[in-house]
């Protein structure tokens, strides 16, 4: 096979390392195609992907890129990761294995010869140890097929190197957490469109991770609609089987209303400025009253301690009117997820 016909598939995260890795291979005359994987926990989706760092990173280095969704399969990884979680609720090893499995399918679909990733040996303590990279490749069925240009010189030869598709001497042997060499390369290639490491995954954020942990504990069979709620508002566990989500602003209030489904109740203030709340789960009058008191906490109450509220049952648009006295801050914080 002639070198000019060699194509590689690069996993583009939106960070600097994946962009540099694709650029290093591209600079050897190899056509590089990009793919970015989206999950329910990504900060972007298919609709706004062209606003994402991954899209603009690919544009800057001059490669085509597609976004692919991991879908429900990734939810199972989050619920029960074979190799555990990172510092938050990030199942990085299992996630990488799934991404590479999907990349292997795209490899055949696009008729590319090998895969490029931006991983650096020792940069992350969980998923980027030398032995873990080997395990990830094996578990994904891609042993020898994954080239990591930034650390290639300190890793075993890949098929791309053995067959002379890429010149190993033009790759790097970076290890550890220092990013000095990467920033020098970014300057050399004039790259500016990149995000911070792990900046695109909500699962790496401690506060979001607490919400995910709570969801797994109380609703282990959750789906995509529950994850969509996690991205909005303030969350309160009002009973073992029910929670309240309170919008932080008008935009979030509207999104909560749009996400409401059969079985949910919505709570609004009655002729007063204030947040919208959405109750989901199994609940009765006691939980509805508690939710009302939580909403009342965020309302300017004027002369009366009671806040007028409207409760709407989403299923049949049944409306109830009530009044609630705000919870104390201490009681509210004890319920906060």
mmCIF file of C-alpha atoms in Angstrom:
data_model
loop_
_atom_site.group_PDB
_atom_site.id
_atom_site.type_symbol
_atom_site.label_atom_id
_atom_site.label_comp_id
_atom_site.label_asym_id
_atom_site.label_seq_id
_atom_site.Cartn_x
_atom_site.Cartn_y
_atom_site.Cartn_z
ATOM 1 C CA UNK A 1 0.000 0.000 0.000
ATOM 2 C CA UNK A 2 1.406 3.383 -0.956
ATOM 3 C CA UNK A 3 1.973 5.929 1.793
ATOM 4 C CA UNK A 4 -0.322 8.411 0.058
ATOM 5 C CA UNK A 5 -3.266 6.081 0.575
ATOM 6 C CA UNK A 6 -2.756 5.684 4.294
ATOM 7 C CA UNK A 7 -5.491 7.252 6.415
ATOM 8 C CA UNK A 8 -5.731 7.533 10.183
ATOM 9 C CA UNK A 9 -8.656 8.137 12.516
ATOM 10 C CA UNK A 10 -7.938 10.635 15.302
ATOM 11 C CA UNK A 11 -9.971 10.862 18.497
ATOM 12 C CA UNK A 12 -10.365 14.613 18.979
ATOM 13 C CA UNK A 13 -11.326 15.682 22.492
ATOM 14 C CA UNK A 14 -11.050 19.429 22.046
ATOM 15 C CA UNK A 15 -7.923 19.529 24.202
ATOM 16 C CA UNK A 16 -4.401 20.366 23.095
ATOM 17 C CA UNK A 17 -2.930 16.862 23.241
ATOM 18 C CA UNK A 18 -5.359 15.283 20.789
ATOM 19 C CA UNK A 19 -4.929 18.190 18.362
ATOM 20 C CA UNK A 20 -1.139 17.927 18.519
ATOM 21 C CA UNK A 21 -1.264 14.167 18.034
ATOM 22 C CA UNK A 22 -3.388 14.505 14.910
ATOM 23 C CA UNK A 23 -1.141 17.305 13.627
ATOM 24 C CA UNK A 24 2.050 15.277 14.142
ATOM 25 C CA UNK A 25 0.684 12.423 12.039
ATOM 26 C CA UNK A 26 -0.799 14.770 9.452
ATOM 27 C CA UNK A 27 2.604 16.454 9.085
ATOM 28 C CA UNK A 28 4.002 13.112 7.877
ATOM 29 C CA UNK A 29 1.736 13.219 4.839
ATOM 30 C CA UNK A 30 -1.014 10.994 6.200
ATOM 31 C CA UNK A 31 -4.665 11.906 5.741
ATOM 32 C CA UNK A 32 -6.285 12.261 9.154
ATOM 33 C CA UNK A 33 -10.013 12.051 9.851
ATOM 34 C CA UNK A 34 -11.379 13.165 13.213
ATOM 35 C CA UNK A 35 -14.095 11.782 15.452
ATOM 36 C CA UNK A 36 -15.461 13.200 18.684
ATOM 37 C CA UNK A 37 -17.622 11.086 20.960
ATOM 38 C CA UNK A 38 -20.611 12.618 22.710
ATOM 39 C CA UNK A 39 -22.397 11.189 25.723
ATOM 40 C CA UNK A 40 -25.327 12.259 27.886
ATOM 41 C CA UNK A 41 -22.682 13.846 30.129
ATOM 42 C CA UNK A 42 -20.970 15.928 27.446
ATOM 43 C CA UNK A 43 -21.287 19.698 27.599
ATOM 44 C CA UNK A 44 -22.267 19.734 23.915
ATOM 45 C CA UNK A 45 -24.622 17.655 21.773
ATOM 46 C CA UNK A 46 -25.150 17.025 18.073
ATOM 47 C CA UNK A 47 -27.189 20.218 17.700
ATOM 48 C CA UNK A 48 -24.501 22.564 19.027
ATOM 49 C CA UNK A 49 -21.414 20.497 18.201
ATOM 50 C CA UNK A 50 -20.119 23.192 15.845
ATOM 51 C CA UNK A 51 -19.754 25.454 18.895
ATOM 52 C CA UNK A 52 -17.568 22.923 20.706
ATOM 53 C CA UNK A 53 -13.778 23.044 21.260
ATOM 54 C CA UNK A 54 -13.453 19.686 19.464
ATOM 55 C CA UNK A 55 -15.018 21.054 16.284
ATOM 56 C CA UNK A 56 -12.884 24.194 16.255
ATOM 57 C CA UNK A 57 -9.758 22.250 17.149
ATOM 58 C CA UNK A 58 -10.287 20.043 14.087
ATOM 59 C CA UNK A 59 -10.959 23.101 11.928
ATOM 60 C CA UNK A 60 -7.728 24.696 13.098
ATOM 61 C CA UNK A 61 -5.566 21.690 12.192
ATOM 62 C CA UNK A 62 -7.412 21.246 8.908
ATOM 63 C CA UNK A 63 -9.136 17.887 9.274
ATOM 64 C CA UNK A 64 -12.710 16.731 8.808
ATOM 65 C CA UNK A 65 -14.483 15.709 11.997
ATOM 66 C CA UNK A 66 -17.678 13.868 12.877
ATOM 67 C CA UNK A 67 -19.489 13.702 16.193
ATOM 68 C CA UNK A 68 -20.809 10.299 17.237
ATOM 69 C CA UNK A 69 -23.087 9.562 20.191
ATOM 70 C CA UNK A 70 -22.239 6.809 22.667
ATOM 71 C CA UNK A 71 -25.905 6.592 23.723
ATOM 72 C CA UNK A 72 -27.445 4.262 26.299
ATOM 73 C CA UNK A 73 -24.412 1.983 26.212
ATOM 74 C CA UNK A 74 -22.405 4.641 27.995
ATOM 75 C CA UNK A 75 -25.001 4.917 30.764
ATOM 76 C CA UNK A 76 -24.320 1.281 31.644
ATOM 77 C CA UNK A 77 -20.618 2.110 31.870
ATOM 78 C CA UNK A 78 -21.370 4.946 34.299
ATOM 79 C CA UNK A 79 -23.676 2.817 36.436
ATOM 80 C CA UNK A 80 -21.336 -0.142 36.756
ATOM 81 C CA UNK A 81 -17.785 0.474 35.529
ATOM 82 C CA UNK A 82 -15.613 -2.632 35.452
ATOM 83 C CA UNK A 83 -12.517 -0.617 36.346
ATOM 84 C CA UNK A 84 -14.091 1.830 38.800
ATOM 85 C CA UNK A 85 -14.301 5.617 39.051
ATOM 86 C CA UNK A 86 -11.781 8.434 39.197
ATOM 87 C CA UNK A 87 -11.835 11.223 41.800
ATOM 88 C CA UNK A 88 -15.422 12.149 40.944
ATOM 89 C CA UNK A 89 -17.823 9.803 39.128
ATOM 90 C CA UNK A 90 -15.692 9.532 36.003
ATOM 91 C CA UNK A 91 -15.233 5.932 34.791
ATOM 92 C CA UNK A 92 -12.290 6.993 32.617
ATOM 93 C CA UNK A 93 -10.870 3.545 31.869
ATOM 94 C CA UNK A 94 -14.203 1.991 30.910
ATOM 95 C CA UNK A 95 -15.104 5.119 28.947
ATOM 96 C CA UNK A 96 -11.879 4.950 26.964
ATOM 97 C CA UNK A 97 -12.407 1.267 26.209
ATOM 98 C CA UNK A 98 -15.908 1.986 24.893
ATOM 99 C CA UNK A 99 -14.671 4.927 22.810
ATOM 100 C CA UNK A 100 -11.932 2.804 21.252
ATOM 101 C CA UNK A 101 -14.364 -0.017 20.511
ATOM 102 C CA UNK A 102 -16.552 2.495 18.675
ATOM 103 C CA UNK A 103 -13.471 3.943 16.981
ATOM 104 C CA UNK A 104 -12.596 0.440 15.785
ATOM 105 C CA UNK A 105 -15.984 0.232 14.084
ATOM 106 C CA UNK A 106 -15.473 3.637 12.455
ATOM 107 C CA UNK A 107 -11.971 2.569 11.396
ATOM 108 C CA UNK A 108 -13.508 -0.130 9.201
ATOM 109 C CA UNK A 109 -16.349 2.113 8.055
ATOM 110 C CA UNK A 110 -13.997 4.890 6.918
ATOM 111 C CA UNK A 111 -11.335 2.468 5.650
ATOM 112 C CA UNK A 112 -8.637 4.010 7.786
ATOM 113 C CA UNK A 113 -5.575 2.023 8.847
ATOM 114 C CA UNK A 114 -4.906 3.034 12.456
ATOM 115 C CA UNK A 115 -6.148 5.181 15.337
ATOM 116 C CA UNK A 116 -4.541 8.260 16.895
ATOM 117 C CA UNK A 117 -5.150 9.441 20.456
ATOM 118 C CA UNK A 118 -3.658 12.262 22.496
ATOM 119 C CA UNK A 119 -2.890 10.227 25.608
ATOM 120 C CA UNK A 120 0.396 10.899 27.404
ATOM 121 C CA UNK A 121 2.022 8.299 29.657
ATOM 122 C CA UNK A 122 1.610 9.271 33.312
ATOM 123 C CA UNK A 123 -0.369 12.441 32.681
ATOM 124 C CA UNK A 124 -3.422 11.049 34.438
ATOM 125 C CA UNK A 125 -2.991 8.683 37.385
ATOM 126 C CA UNK A 126 -5.908 6.399 36.556
ATOM 127 C CA UNK A 127 -6.224 5.883 32.824
ATOM 128 C CA UNK A 128 -2.836 6.881 31.411
ATOM 129 C CA UNK A 129 -0.416 4.634 33.226
ATOM 130 C CA UNK A 130 1.703 2.611 30.831
ATOM 131 C CA UNK A 131 0.191 -0.732 31.855
ATOM 132 C CA UNK A 132 -3.318 0.732 31.731
ATOM 133 C CA UNK A 133 -2.886 1.949 28.162
ATOM 134 C CA UNK A 134 -1.896 -1.593 27.204
ATOM 135 C CA UNK A 135 -4.968 -2.978 28.989
ATOM 136 C CA UNK A 136 -7.275 -0.438 27.321
ATOM 137 C CA UNK A 137 -6.012 -1.422 23.878
ATOM 138 C CA UNK A 138 -6.451 -5.116 24.673
ATOM 139 C CA UNK A 139 -9.956 -4.695 26.122
ATOM 140 C CA UNK A 140 -11.044 -2.694 23.085
ATOM 141 C CA UNK A 141 -9.657 -5.306 20.685
ATOM 142 C CA UNK A 142 -7.199 -2.818 19.186
ATOM 143 C CA UNK A 143 -3.793 -3.992 20.395
ATOM 144 C CA UNK A 144 -1.149 -2.485 18.124
ATOM 145 C CA UNK A 145 -3.673 -0.304 16.313
ATOM 146 C CA UNK A 146 -3.553 2.778 18.569
ATOM 147 C CA UNK A 147 -0.756 5.288 18.018
ATOM 148 C CA UNK A 148 -0.108 7.826 20.766
ATOM 149 C CA UNK A 149 2.251 10.275 19.020
ATOM 150 C CA UNK A 150 3.144 12.325 22.106
ATOM 151 C CA UNK A 151 4.444 9.272 24.012
ATOM 152 C CA UNK A 152 5.180 6.876 21.130
ATOM 153 C CA UNK A 153 8.942 6.664 21.747
ATOM 154 C CA UNK A 154 8.451 5.222 25.235
ATOM 155 C CA UNK A 155 5.679 2.808 24.232
ATOM 156 C CA UNK A 156 5.865 -0.454 22.258
ATOM 157 C CA UNK A 157 5.915 -0.187 18.478
ATOM 158 C CA UNK A 158 2.503 -0.001 16.860
ATOM 159 C CA UNK A 159 1.506 -1.454 13.506
ATOM 160 C CA UNK A 160 1.673 2.023 11.959
ATOM 161 C CA UNK A 161 5.324 2.295 12.987
ATOM 162 C CA UNK A 162 6.283 -1.279 12.156
ATOM 163 C CA UNK A 163 4.917 -0.946 8.633
ATOM 164 C CA UNK A 164 6.580 2.387 8.054
ATOM 165 C CA UNK A 165 3.376 4.379 7.726
ATOM 166 C CA UNK A 166 4.713 6.839 10.299
ATOM 167 C CA UNK A 167 8.305 7.646 11.216
ATOM 168 C CA UNK A 168 8.881 6.980 14.911
ATOM 169 C CA UNK A 169 11.807 9.433 14.956
ATOM 170 C CA UNK A 170 9.376 12.273 14.232
ATOM 171 C CA UNK A 171 7.179 11.377 17.218
ATOM 172 C CA UNK A 172 7.738 12.177 20.904
ATOM 173 C CA UNK A 173 8.464 10.431 24.197
ATOM 174 C CA UNK A 174 6.650 12.687 26.644
ATOM 175 C CA UNK A 175 5.772 11.352 30.111
ATOM 176 C CA UNK A 176 4.302 12.906 33.234
ATOM 177 C CA UNK A 177 2.132 15.902 34.004
ATOM 178 C CA UNK A 178 4.362 18.720 32.731
ATOM 179 C CA UNK A 179 2.949 20.274 29.578
ATOM 180 C CA UNK A 180 5.999 22.317 28.599
ATOM 181 C CA UNK A 181 6.702 20.333 25.416
ATOM 182 C CA UNK A 182 3.038 20.436 24.375
ATOM 183 C CA UNK A 183 2.894 24.216 24.731
ATOM 184 C CA UNK A 184 6.088 24.543 22.697
ATOM 185 C CA UNK A 185 4.546 22.363 19.973
ATOM 186 C CA UNK A 186 1.328 24.386 20.094
ATOM 187 C CA UNK A 187 3.364 27.518 19.451
ATOM 188 C CA UNK A 188 5.253 25.786 16.642
ATOM 189 C CA UNK A 189 2.010 24.706 14.946
ATOM 190 C CA UNK A 190 0.235 27.991 15.859
ATOM 191 C CA UNK A 191 -2.570 26.141 17.654
ATOM 192 C CA UNK A 192 -4.897 28.187 19.843
ATOM 193 C CA UNK A 193 -8.320 26.491 19.679
ATOM 194 C CA UNK A 194 -8.161 24.030 22.537
ATOM 195 C CA UNK A 195 -9.826 23.562 25.919
ATOM 196 C CA UNK A 196 -8.445 22.574 29.323
ATOM 197 C CA UNK A 197 -7.795 18.854 29.995
ATOM 198 C CA UNK A 198 -11.023 16.942 30.825
ATOM 199 C CA UNK A 199 -12.933 20.191 30.239
ATOM 200 C CA UNK A 200 -15.650 18.563 28.165
ATOM 201 C CA UNK A 201 -16.841 15.884 30.593
ATOM 202 C CA UNK A 202 -19.157 16.762 33.462
ATOM 203 C CA UNK A 203 -18.346 13.478 35.225
ATOM 204 C CA UNK A 204 -14.929 14.851 36.197
ATOM 205 C CA UNK A 205 -16.542 17.696 38.175
ATOM 206 C CA UNK A 206 -16.950 16.987 41.883
ATOM 207 C CA UNK A 207 -20.295 18.774 42.314
ATOM 208 C CA UNK A 208 -21.833 17.075 39.296
ATOM 209 C CA UNK A 209 -20.387 13.761 40.442
ATOM 210 C CA UNK A 210 -22.335 14.027 43.711
ATOM 211 C CA UNK A 211 -25.569 14.352 41.742
ATOM 212 C CA UNK A 212 -24.693 11.299 39.639
ATOM 213 C CA UNK A 213 -23.825 9.285 42.746
ATOM 214 C CA UNK A 214 -27.146 10.235 44.331
ATOM 215 C CA UNK A 215 -29.008 9.238 41.161
ATOM 216 C CA UNK A 216 -27.301 5.836 40.966
ATOM 217 C CA UNK A 217 -28.098 5.209 44.639
ATOM 218 C CA UNK A 218 -31.780 6.163 44.495
ATOM 219 C CA UNK A 219 -32.677 5.456 40.861
ATOM 220 C CA UNK A 220 -30.220 2.885 39.456
ATOM 221 C CA UNK A 221 -32.247 2.352 36.279
ATOM 222 C CA UNK A 222 -32.094 6.011 35.219
ATOM 223 C CA UNK A 223 -32.026 7.054 31.575
ATOM 224 C CA UNK A 224 -31.072 10.026 29.453
ATOM 225 C CA UNK A 225 -33.923 12.243 30.669
ATOM 226 C CA UNK A 226 -32.642 12.001 34.247
ATOM 227 C CA UNK A 227 -29.138 12.965 33.112
ATOM 228 C CA UNK A 228 -30.570 15.993 31.296
ATOM 229 C CA UNK A 229 -32.036 17.142 34.623
ATOM 230 C CA UNK A 230 -28.668 16.745 36.340
ATOM 231 C CA UNK A 231 -27.298 19.507 34.115
ATOM 232 C CA UNK A 232 -29.828 22.022 35.421
ATOM 233 C CA UNK A 233 -30.481 23.889 38.622
ATOM 234 C CA UNK A 234 -30.141 23.087 42.296
ATOM 235 C CA UNK A 235 -30.943 19.521 43.365
ATOM 236 C CA UNK A 236 -32.577 18.450 46.626
ATOM 237 C CA UNK A 237 -33.324 14.948 47.907
ATOM 238 C CA UNK A 238 -36.769 15.382 49.483
ATOM 239 C CA UNK A 239 -37.263 11.651 50.127
ATOM 240 C CA UNK A 240 -35.438 8.414 49.275
ATOM 241 C CA UNK A 241 -37.623 8.123 46.169
ATOM 242 C CA UNK A 242 -38.127 11.742 45.122
ATOM 243 C CA UNK A 243 -36.103 14.842 44.412
ATOM 244 C CA UNK A 244 -36.704 18.478 43.563
ATOM 245 C CA UNK A 245 -34.785 20.433 40.929
ATOM 246 C CA UNK A 246 -34.963 24.230 41.240
ATOM 247 C CA UNK A 247 -34.093 26.476 38.286
ATOM 248 C CA UNK A 248 -31.379 29.083 38.808
ATOM 249 C CA UNK A 249 -32.630 31.539 36.189
ATOM 250 C CA UNK A 250 -35.344 32.048 33.594
ATOM 251 C CA UNK A 251 -33.482 29.985 30.975
ATOM 252 C CA UNK A 252 -33.231 27.017 33.336
ATOM 253 C CA UNK A 253 -36.862 27.428 34.400
ATOM 254 C CA UNK A 254 -37.927 27.066 30.771
ATOM 255 C CA UNK A 255 -35.704 24.020 30.295
ATOM 256 C CA UNK A 256 -37.198 22.363 33.373
ATOM 257 C CA UNK A 257 -40.687 22.895 31.985
ATOM 258 C CA UNK A 258 -39.583 21.403 28.653
ATOM 259 C CA UNK A 259 -38.115 18.329 30.395
ATOM 260 C CA UNK A 260 -41.179 17.668 32.560
ATOM 261 C CA UNK A 261 -42.814 14.311 31.877
ATOM 262 C CA UNK A 262 -45.633 12.061 33.055
ATOM 263 C CA UNK A 263 -45.474 11.623 36.821
ATOM 264 C CA UNK A 264 -43.700 14.948 37.449
ATOM 265 C CA UNK A 265 -45.096 18.006 39.183
ATOM 266 C CA UNK A 266 -44.048 21.598 38.490
ATOM 267 C CA UNK A 267 -44.098 24.330 41.139
ATOM 268 C CA UNK A 268 -44.241 28.042 40.314
ATOM 269 C CA UNK A 269 -44.724 31.120 42.438
ATOM 270 C CA UNK A 270 -48.182 32.669 42.057
ATOM 271 C CA UNK A 271 -47.840 36.237 40.752
ATOM 272 C CA UNK A 272 -44.391 36.654 42.283
ATOM 273 C CA UNK A 273 -40.963 36.490 40.642
ATOM 274 C CA UNK A 274 -39.260 33.249 41.569
ATOM 275 C CA UNK A 275 -37.853 29.943 40.382
ATOM 276 C CA UNK A 276 -39.585 26.943 38.840
ATOM 277 C CA UNK A 277 -39.256 23.608 40.585
ATOM 278 C CA UNK A 278 -39.671 20.127 39.139
ATOM 279 C CA UNK A 279 -40.432 17.142 41.380
ATOM 280 C CA UNK A 280 -39.640 13.679 40.038
ATOM 281 C CA UNK A 281 -40.012 10.257 41.621
ATOM 282 C CA UNK A 282 -42.544 8.724 43.987
ATOM 283 C CA UNK A 283 -44.055 11.276 46.359
ATOM 284 C CA UNK A 284 -47.189 12.417 48.161
ATOM 285 C CA UNK A 285 -48.527 15.496 49.936
ATOM 286 C CA UNK A 286 -45.685 15.556 52.463
ATOM 287 C CA UNK A 287 -43.046 15.791 49.728
ATOM 288 C CA UNK A 288 -45.097 18.358 47.778
ATOM 289 C CA UNK A 289 -45.334 20.529 50.887
ATOM 290 C CA UNK A 290 -41.591 20.216 51.494
ATOM 291 C CA UNK A 291 -40.874 21.117 47.864
ATOM 292 C CA UNK A 292 -43.074 24.192 48.230
ATOM 293 C CA UNK A 293 -41.122 25.321 51.283
ATOM 294 C CA UNK A 294 -37.876 24.881 49.362
ATOM 295 C CA UNK A 295 -39.177 27.030 46.504
ATOM 296 C CA UNK A 296 -40.363 29.638 49.014
ATOM 297 C CA UNK A 297 -36.797 29.986 50.319
ATOM 298 C CA UNK A 298 -35.741 31.511 46.986
ATOM 299 C CA UNK A 299 -38.601 34.043 46.823
ATOM 300 C CA UNK A 300 -38.627 37.581 48.189
ATOM 301 C CA UNK A 301 -41.515 37.279 50.607
ATOM 302 C CA UNK A 302 -42.411 40.907 51.347
ATOM 303 C CA UNK A 303 -44.568 41.489 54.431
ATOM 304 C CA UNK A 304 -46.109 38.001 54.649
ATOM 305 C CA UNK A 305 -44.064 34.919 55.660
ATOM 306 C CA UNK A 306 -46.238 32.820 53.343
ATOM 307 C CA UNK A 307 -45.434 32.506 49.639
ATOM 308 C CA UNK A 308 -48.314 31.774 47.221
ATOM 309 C CA UNK A 309 -47.532 28.839 44.929
ATOM 310 C CA UNK A 310 -49.043 27.040 41.941
ATOM 311 C CA UNK A 311 -48.546 23.271 41.666
ATOM 312 C CA UNK A 312 -49.126 21.655 38.276
ATOM 313 C CA UNK A 313 -49.436 17.918 37.721
ATOM 314 C CA UNK A 314 -47.776 17.421 34.336
ATOM 315 C CA UNK A 315 -49.780 14.338 33.338
ATOM 316 C CA UNK A 316 -53.191 16.026 33.240
ATOM 317 C CA UNK A 317 -52.278 19.696 33.920
ATOM 318 C CA UNK A 318 -54.187 19.566 37.194
ATOM 319 C CA UNK A 319 -53.568 22.812 39.085
ATOM 320 C CA UNK A 320 -53.459 23.308 42.850
ATOM 321 C CA UNK A 321 -52.860 26.544 44.703
ATOM 322 C CA UNK A 322 -51.233 26.657 48.108
ATOM 323 C CA UNK A 323 -49.021 28.764 50.356
ATOM 324 C CA UNK A 324 -45.715 27.839 51.940
ATOM 325 C CA UNK A 325 -43.376 29.224 54.572
ATOM 326 C CA UNK A 326 -39.730 29.058 53.557
ATOM 327 C CA UNK A 327 -37.407 26.466 55.034
ATOM 328 C CA UNK A 328 -34.478 27.731 57.056
ATOM 329 C CA UNK A 329 -31.117 27.746 55.294
ATOM 330 C CA UNK A 330 -29.873 24.992 57.592
ATOM 331 C CA UNK A 331 -32.783 22.694 56.736
ATOM 332 C CA UNK A 332 -32.382 23.496 53.043
ATOM 333 C CA UNK A 333 -28.665 22.664 53.038
ATOM 334 C CA UNK A 334 -29.328 19.310 54.697
ATOM 335 C CA UNK A 335 -31.495 18.375 51.701
ATOM 336 C CA UNK A 336 -29.128 19.681 49.037
ATOM 337 C CA UNK A 337 -27.453 17.037 46.877
#
